[in-house]
mmCIF file of C-alpha atoms in Angstrom:
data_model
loop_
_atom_site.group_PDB
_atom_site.id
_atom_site.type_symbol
_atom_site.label_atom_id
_atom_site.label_comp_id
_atom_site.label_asym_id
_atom_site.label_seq_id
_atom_site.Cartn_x
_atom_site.Cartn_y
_atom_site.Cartn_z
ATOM 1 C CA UNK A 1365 46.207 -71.133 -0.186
ATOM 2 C CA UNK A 1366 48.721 -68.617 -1.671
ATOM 3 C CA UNK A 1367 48.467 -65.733 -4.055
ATOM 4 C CA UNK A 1368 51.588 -64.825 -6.220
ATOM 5 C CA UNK A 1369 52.418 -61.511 -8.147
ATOM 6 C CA UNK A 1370 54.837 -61.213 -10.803
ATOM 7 C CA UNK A 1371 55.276 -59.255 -14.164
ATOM 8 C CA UNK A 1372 53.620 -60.081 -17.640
ATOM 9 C CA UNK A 1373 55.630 -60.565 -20.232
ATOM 10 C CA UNK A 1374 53.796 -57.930 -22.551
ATOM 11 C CA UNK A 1375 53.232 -55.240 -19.757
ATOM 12 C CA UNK A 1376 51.273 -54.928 -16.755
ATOM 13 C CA UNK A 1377 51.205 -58.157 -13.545
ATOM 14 C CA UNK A 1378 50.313 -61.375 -13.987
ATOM 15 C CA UNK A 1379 48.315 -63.231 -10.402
ATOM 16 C CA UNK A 1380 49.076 -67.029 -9.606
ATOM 17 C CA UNK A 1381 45.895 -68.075 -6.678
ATOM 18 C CA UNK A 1382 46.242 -71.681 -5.424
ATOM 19 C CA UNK A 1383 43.050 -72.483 -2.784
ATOM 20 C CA UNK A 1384 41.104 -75.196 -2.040
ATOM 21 C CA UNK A 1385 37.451 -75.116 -3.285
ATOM 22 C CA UNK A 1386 34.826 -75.687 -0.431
ATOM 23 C CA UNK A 1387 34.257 -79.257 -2.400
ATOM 24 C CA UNK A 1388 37.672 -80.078 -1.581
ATOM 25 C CA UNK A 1389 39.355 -80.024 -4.813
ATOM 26 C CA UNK A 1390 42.089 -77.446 -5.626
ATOM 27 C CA UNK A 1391 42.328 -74.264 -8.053
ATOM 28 C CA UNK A 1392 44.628 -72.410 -9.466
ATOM 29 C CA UNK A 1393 43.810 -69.028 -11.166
ATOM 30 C CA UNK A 1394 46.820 -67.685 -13.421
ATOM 31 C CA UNK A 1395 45.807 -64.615 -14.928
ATOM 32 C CA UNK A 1396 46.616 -61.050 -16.111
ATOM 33 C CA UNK A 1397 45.372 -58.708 -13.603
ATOM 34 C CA UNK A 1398 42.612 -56.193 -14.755
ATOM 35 C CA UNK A 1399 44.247 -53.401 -12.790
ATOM 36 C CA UNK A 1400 47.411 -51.598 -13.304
ATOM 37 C CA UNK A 1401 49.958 -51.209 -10.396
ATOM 38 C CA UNK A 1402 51.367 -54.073 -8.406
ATOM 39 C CA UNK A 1403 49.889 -53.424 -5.084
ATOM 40 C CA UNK A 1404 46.303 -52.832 -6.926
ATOM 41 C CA UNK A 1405 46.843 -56.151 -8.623
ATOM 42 C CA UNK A 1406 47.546 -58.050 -5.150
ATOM 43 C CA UNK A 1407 44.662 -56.378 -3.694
ATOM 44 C CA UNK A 1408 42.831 -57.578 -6.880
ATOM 45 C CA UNK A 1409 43.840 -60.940 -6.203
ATOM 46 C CA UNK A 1410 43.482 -61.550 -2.636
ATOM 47 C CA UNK A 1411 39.921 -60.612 -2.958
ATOM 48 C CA UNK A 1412 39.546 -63.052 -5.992
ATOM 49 C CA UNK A 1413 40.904 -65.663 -3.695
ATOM 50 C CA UNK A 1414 38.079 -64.920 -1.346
ATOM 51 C CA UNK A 1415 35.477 -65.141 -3.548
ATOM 52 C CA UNK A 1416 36.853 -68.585 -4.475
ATOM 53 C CA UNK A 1417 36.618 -69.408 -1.087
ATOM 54 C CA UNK A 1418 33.659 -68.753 -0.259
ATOM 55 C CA UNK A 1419 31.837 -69.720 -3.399
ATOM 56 C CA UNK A 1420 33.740 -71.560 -5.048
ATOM 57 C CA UNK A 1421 34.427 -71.098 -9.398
ATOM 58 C CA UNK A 1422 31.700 -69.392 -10.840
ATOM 59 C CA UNK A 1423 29.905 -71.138 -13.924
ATOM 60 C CA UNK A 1424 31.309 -70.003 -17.152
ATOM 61 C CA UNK A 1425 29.065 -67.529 -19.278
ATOM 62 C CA UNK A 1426 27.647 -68.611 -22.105
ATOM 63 C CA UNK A 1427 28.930 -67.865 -25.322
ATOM 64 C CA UNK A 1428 25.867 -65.757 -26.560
ATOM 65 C CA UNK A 1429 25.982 -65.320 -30.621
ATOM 66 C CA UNK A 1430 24.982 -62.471 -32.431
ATOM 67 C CA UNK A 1431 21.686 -61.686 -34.588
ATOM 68 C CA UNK A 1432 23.487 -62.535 -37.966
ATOM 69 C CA UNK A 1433 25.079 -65.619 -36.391
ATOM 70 C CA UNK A 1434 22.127 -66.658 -35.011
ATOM 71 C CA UNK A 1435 19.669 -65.683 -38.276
ATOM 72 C CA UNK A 1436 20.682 -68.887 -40.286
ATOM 73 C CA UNK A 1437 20.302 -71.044 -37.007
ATOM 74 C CA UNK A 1438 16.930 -69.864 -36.405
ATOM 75 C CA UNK A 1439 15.906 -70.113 -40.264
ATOM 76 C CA UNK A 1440 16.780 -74.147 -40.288
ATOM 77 C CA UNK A 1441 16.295 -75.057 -36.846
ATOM 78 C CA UNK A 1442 12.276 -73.014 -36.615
ATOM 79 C CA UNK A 1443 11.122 -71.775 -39.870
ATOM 80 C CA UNK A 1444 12.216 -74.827 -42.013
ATOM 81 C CA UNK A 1445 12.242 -77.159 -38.935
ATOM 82 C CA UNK A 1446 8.279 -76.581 -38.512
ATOM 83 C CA UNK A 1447 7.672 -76.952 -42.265
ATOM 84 C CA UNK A 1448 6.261 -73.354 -42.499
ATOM 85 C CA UNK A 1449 4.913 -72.466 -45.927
ATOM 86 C CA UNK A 1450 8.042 -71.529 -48.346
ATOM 87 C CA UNK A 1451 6.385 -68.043 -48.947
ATOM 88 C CA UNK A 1452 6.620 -67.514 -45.081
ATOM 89 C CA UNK A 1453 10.433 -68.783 -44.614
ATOM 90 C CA UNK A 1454 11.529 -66.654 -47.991
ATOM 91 C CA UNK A 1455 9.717 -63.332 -45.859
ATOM 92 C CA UNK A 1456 11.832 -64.233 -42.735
ATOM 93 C CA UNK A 1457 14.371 -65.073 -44.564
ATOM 94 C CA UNK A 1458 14.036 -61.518 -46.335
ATOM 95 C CA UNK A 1459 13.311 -59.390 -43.486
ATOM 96 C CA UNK A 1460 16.347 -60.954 -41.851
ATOM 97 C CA UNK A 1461 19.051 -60.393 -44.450
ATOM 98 C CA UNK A 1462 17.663 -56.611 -45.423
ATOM 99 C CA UNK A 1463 16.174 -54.930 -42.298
ATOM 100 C CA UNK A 1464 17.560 -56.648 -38.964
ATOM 101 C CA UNK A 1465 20.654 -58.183 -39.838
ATOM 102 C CA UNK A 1466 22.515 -54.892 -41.308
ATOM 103 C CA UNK A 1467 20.434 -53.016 -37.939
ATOM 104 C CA UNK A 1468 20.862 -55.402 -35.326
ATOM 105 C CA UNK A 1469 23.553 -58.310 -37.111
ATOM 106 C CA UNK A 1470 26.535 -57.096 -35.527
ATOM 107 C CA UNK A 1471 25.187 -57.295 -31.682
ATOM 108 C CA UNK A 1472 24.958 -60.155 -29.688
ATOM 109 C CA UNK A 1473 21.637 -61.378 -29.034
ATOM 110 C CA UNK A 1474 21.674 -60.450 -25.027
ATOM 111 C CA UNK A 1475 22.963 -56.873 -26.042
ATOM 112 C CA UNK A 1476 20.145 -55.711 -28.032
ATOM 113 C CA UNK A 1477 17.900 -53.273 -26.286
ATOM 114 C CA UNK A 1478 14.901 -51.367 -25.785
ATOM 115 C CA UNK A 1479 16.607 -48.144 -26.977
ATOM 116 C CA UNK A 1480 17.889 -50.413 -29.966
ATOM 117 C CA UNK A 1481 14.419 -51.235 -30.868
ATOM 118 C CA UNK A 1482 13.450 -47.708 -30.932
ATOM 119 C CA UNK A 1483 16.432 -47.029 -33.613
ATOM 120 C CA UNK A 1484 15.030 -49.751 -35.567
ATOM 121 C CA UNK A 1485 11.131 -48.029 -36.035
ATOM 122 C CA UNK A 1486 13.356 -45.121 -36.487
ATOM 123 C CA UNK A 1487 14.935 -46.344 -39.431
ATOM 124 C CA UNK A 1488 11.744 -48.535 -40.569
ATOM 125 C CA UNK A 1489 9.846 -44.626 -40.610
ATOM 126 C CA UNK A 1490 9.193 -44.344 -44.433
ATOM 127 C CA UNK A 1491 7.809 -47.679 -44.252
ATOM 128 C CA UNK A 1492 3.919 -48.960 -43.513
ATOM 129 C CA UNK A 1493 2.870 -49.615 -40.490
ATOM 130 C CA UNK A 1494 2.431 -53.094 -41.606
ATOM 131 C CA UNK A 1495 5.877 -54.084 -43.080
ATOM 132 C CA UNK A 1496 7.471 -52.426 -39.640
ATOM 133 C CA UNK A 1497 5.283 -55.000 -37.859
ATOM 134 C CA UNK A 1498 6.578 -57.299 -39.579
ATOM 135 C CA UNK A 1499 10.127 -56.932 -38.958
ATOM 136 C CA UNK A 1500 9.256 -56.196 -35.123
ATOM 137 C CA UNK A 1501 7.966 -59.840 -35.141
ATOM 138 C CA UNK A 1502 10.393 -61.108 -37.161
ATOM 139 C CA UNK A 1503 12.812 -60.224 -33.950
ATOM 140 C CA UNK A 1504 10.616 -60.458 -31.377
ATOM 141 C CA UNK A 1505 9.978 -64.450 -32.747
ATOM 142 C CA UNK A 1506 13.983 -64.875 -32.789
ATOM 143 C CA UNK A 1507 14.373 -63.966 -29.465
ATOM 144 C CA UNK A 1508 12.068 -66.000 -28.151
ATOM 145 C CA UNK A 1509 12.976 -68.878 -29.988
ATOM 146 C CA UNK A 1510 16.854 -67.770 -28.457
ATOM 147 C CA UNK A 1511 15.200 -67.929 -24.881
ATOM 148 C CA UNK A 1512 13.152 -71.620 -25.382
ATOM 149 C CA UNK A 1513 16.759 -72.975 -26.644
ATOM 150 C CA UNK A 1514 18.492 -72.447 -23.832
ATOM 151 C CA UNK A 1515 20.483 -69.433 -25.740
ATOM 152 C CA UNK A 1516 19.585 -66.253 -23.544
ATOM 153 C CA UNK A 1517 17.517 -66.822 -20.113
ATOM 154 C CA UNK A 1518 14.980 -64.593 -20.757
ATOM 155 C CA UNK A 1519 14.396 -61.501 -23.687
ATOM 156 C CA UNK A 1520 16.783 -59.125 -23.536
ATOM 157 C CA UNK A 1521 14.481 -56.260 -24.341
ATOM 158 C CA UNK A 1522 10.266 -55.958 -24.849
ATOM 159 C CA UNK A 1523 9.351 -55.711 -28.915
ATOM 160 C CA UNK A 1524 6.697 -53.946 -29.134
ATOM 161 C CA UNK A 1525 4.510 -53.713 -32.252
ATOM 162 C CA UNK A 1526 3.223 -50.052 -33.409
ATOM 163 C CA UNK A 1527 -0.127 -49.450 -33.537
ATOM 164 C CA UNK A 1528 -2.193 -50.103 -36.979
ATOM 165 C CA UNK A 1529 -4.985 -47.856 -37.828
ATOM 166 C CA UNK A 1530 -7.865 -49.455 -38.785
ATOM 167 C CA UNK A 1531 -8.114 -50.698 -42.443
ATOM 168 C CA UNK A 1532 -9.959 -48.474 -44.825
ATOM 169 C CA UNK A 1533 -13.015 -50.135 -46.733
ATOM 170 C CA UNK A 1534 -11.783 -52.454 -48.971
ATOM 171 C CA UNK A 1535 -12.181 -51.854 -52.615
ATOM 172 C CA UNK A 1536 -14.283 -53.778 -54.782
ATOM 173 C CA UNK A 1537 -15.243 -53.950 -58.577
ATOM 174 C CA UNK A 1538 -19.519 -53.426 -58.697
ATOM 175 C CA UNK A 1539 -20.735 -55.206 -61.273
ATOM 176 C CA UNK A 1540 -20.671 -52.864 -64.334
ATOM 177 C CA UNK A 1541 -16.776 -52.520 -63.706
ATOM 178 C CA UNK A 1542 -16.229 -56.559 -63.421
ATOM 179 C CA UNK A 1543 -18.530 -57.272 -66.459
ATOM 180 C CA UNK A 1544 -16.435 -54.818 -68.310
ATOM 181 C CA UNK A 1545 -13.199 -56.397 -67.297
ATOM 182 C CA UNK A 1546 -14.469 -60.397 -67.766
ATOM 183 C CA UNK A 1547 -15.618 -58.661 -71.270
ATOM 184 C CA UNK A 1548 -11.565 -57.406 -71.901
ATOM 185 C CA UNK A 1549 -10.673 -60.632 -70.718
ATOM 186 C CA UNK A 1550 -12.374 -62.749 -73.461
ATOM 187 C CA UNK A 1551 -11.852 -60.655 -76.472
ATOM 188 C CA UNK A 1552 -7.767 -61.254 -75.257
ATOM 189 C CA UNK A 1553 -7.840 -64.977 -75.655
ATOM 190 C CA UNK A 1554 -9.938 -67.878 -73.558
ATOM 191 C CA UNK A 1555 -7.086 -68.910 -70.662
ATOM 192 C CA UNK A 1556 -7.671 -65.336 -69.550
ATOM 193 C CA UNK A 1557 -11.210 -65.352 -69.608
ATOM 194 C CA UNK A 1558 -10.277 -68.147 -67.003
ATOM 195 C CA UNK A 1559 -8.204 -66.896 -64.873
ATOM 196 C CA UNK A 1560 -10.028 -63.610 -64.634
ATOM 197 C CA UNK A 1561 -13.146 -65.855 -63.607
ATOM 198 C CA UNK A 1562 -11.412 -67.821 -61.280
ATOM 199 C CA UNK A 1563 -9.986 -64.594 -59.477
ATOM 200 C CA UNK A 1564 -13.351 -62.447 -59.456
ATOM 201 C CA UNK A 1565 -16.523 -65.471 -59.219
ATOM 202 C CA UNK A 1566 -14.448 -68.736 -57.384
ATOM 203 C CA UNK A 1567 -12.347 -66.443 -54.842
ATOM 204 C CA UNK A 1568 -9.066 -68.436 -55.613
ATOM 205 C CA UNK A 1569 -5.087 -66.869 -55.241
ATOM 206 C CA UNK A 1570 -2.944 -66.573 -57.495
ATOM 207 C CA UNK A 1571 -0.830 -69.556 -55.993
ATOM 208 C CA UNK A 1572 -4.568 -72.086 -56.233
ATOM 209 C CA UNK A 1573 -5.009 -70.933 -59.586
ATOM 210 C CA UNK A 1574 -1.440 -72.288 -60.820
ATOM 211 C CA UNK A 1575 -1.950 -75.333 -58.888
ATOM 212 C CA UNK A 1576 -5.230 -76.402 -60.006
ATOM 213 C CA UNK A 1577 -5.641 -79.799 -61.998
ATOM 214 C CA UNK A 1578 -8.117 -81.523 -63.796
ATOM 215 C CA UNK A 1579 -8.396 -83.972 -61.153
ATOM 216 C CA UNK A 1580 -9.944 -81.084 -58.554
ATOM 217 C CA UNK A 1581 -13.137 -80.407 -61.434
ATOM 218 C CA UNK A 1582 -16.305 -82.533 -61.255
ATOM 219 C CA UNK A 1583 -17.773 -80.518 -63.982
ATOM 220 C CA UNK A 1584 -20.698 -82.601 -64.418
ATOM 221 C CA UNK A 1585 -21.701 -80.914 -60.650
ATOM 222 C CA UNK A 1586 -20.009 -77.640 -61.307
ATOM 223 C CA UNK A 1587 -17.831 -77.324 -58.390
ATOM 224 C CA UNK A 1588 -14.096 -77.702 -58.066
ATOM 225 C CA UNK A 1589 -11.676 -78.505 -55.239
ATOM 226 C CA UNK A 1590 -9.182 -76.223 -54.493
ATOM 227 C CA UNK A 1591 -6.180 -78.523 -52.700
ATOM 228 C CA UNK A 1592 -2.672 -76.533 -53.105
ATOM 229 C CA UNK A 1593 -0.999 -74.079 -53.944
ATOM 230 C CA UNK A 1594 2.185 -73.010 -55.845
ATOM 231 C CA UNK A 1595 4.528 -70.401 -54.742
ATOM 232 C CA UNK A 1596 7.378 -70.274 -57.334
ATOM 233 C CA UNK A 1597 6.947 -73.979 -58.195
ATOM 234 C CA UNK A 1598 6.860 -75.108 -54.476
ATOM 235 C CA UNK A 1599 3.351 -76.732 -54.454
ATOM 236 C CA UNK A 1600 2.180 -76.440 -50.423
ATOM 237 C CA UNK A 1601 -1.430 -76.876 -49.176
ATOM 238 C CA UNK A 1602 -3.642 -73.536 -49.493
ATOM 239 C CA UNK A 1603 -4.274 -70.600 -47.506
ATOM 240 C CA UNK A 1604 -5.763 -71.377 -44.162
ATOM 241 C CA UNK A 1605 -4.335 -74.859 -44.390
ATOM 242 C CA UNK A 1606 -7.242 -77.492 -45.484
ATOM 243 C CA UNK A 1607 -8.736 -78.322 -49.399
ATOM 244 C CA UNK A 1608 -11.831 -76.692 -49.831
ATOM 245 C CA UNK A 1609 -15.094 -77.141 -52.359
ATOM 246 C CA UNK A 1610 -15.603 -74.391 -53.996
ATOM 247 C CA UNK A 1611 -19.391 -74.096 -56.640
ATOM 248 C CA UNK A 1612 -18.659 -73.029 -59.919
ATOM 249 C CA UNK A 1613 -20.690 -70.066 -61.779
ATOM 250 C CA UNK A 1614 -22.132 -71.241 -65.440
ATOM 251 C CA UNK A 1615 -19.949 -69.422 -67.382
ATOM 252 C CA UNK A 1616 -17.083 -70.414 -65.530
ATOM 253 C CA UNK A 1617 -17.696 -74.208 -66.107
#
């Protein structure tokens, strides 16, 4: 075992450490010292050669990425990997690129931290409760996924979601209203009679309506199934995953 000090060529003293490893093989450390001073960098080094000794090289860290290095890793590898809905990976994809990635992009993912989260609901303040959510899971999903891929060992920070108040009553037409709009709708032209019918007495999206073929009508029986759904001319299954039969009113057949 020796330790040898001598200057660095650009300033300050470079340490040469020869030992033997308890495993038997040998090591050599060559390396600009962290302190200044050449009896601060021996001292420096003889203690790195006991560490050596005694435990021999330490594992190297991992070379952790940062949120916008690891955003279009975790947009191929989990959103489109799993086959999520294209509506759901364009909203990740979304929340990524304008909320957490100009917050958050520039930090690696083991660096962010509680107090960061707070600055993030800061900045989220003038939106709903429900859109901040959003982009809290958004994160809180990413480093998870980080942690179950071997990226970080465990979360670097706890994401928590704010508190939603409880929705208000949801708004309905009664039946003078809706008979007054299916009555606009028909003196406009027949498709939007349709549509307007489809929306307000068979309970189909905008997305089920667009997809809907002739094949899905038994007319004869007056019912219709509803089996997909288009989301800018991306045809996936519907909401909640599974076709379903759906009775039609008479003047909707």
């Amino acid at each position: 075992m020796s330790v040898t000090i001598r200057r660095f060529r650009s300033g300050g003293w470079e340490v040469d450490i020869r030992v033997v490893l308890p495993d038997g093989t040998k090591k050599r450390v060559r390396r600009r010292a962290p302190v200044s001073g050449k009896s601060a960098a021996l001292h420096w080094a003889l203690a790195r050669e006991r560490e050596l000794v005694r435990h021999g090289e330490a594992p190297a860290k991992k070379d952790v990425p940062t949120l916008a290095e690891f955003a279009p890793r975790f947009l191929d590898g989990y959103a489109r990997a799993n086959r999520q809905k294209p509506s759901a990976i364009a909203a990740e994809e979304t929340i990524l690129r304008i909320h957490l990635v100009p917050a958050l992009g520039a930090k690696r993912l083991d660096a962010i931290t509680n107090e960061d989260i707070q600055h993030l609901k800061a900045k989220l303040g003038t939106k709903a409760v429900k859109t901040t959510n959003n982009v809290l899971s958004v994160l809180k999903t990413v480093l998870r996924i980080a942690v179950d891929w071997d990226v970080l060992p465990h979360p670097p920070c706890t994401v928590r979601l704010l508190h939603a108040p409880h929705p208000s009553e949801a708004l309905f037409h009664d039946f003078d209203e809706y008979d007054r709009l299916v009555a606009a709708a028909a003196r406009i032209d027949r498709r939007t009679l349709v549509l307007v019918l489809l929306g307000g007495e068979a309970g189909l999206r905008c997305g089920e309506m667009m997809a809907l073929e002739w094949t899905d009508l038994d007319l004869s029986r007056r019912k219709f199934w509803v089996r997909r759904s288009d989301w800018k001319g991306k045809v996936t299954v519907p909401k909640g995953g599974r076709p379903r039969l759906v009775p039609m009113t008479t003047r909707l057949a």
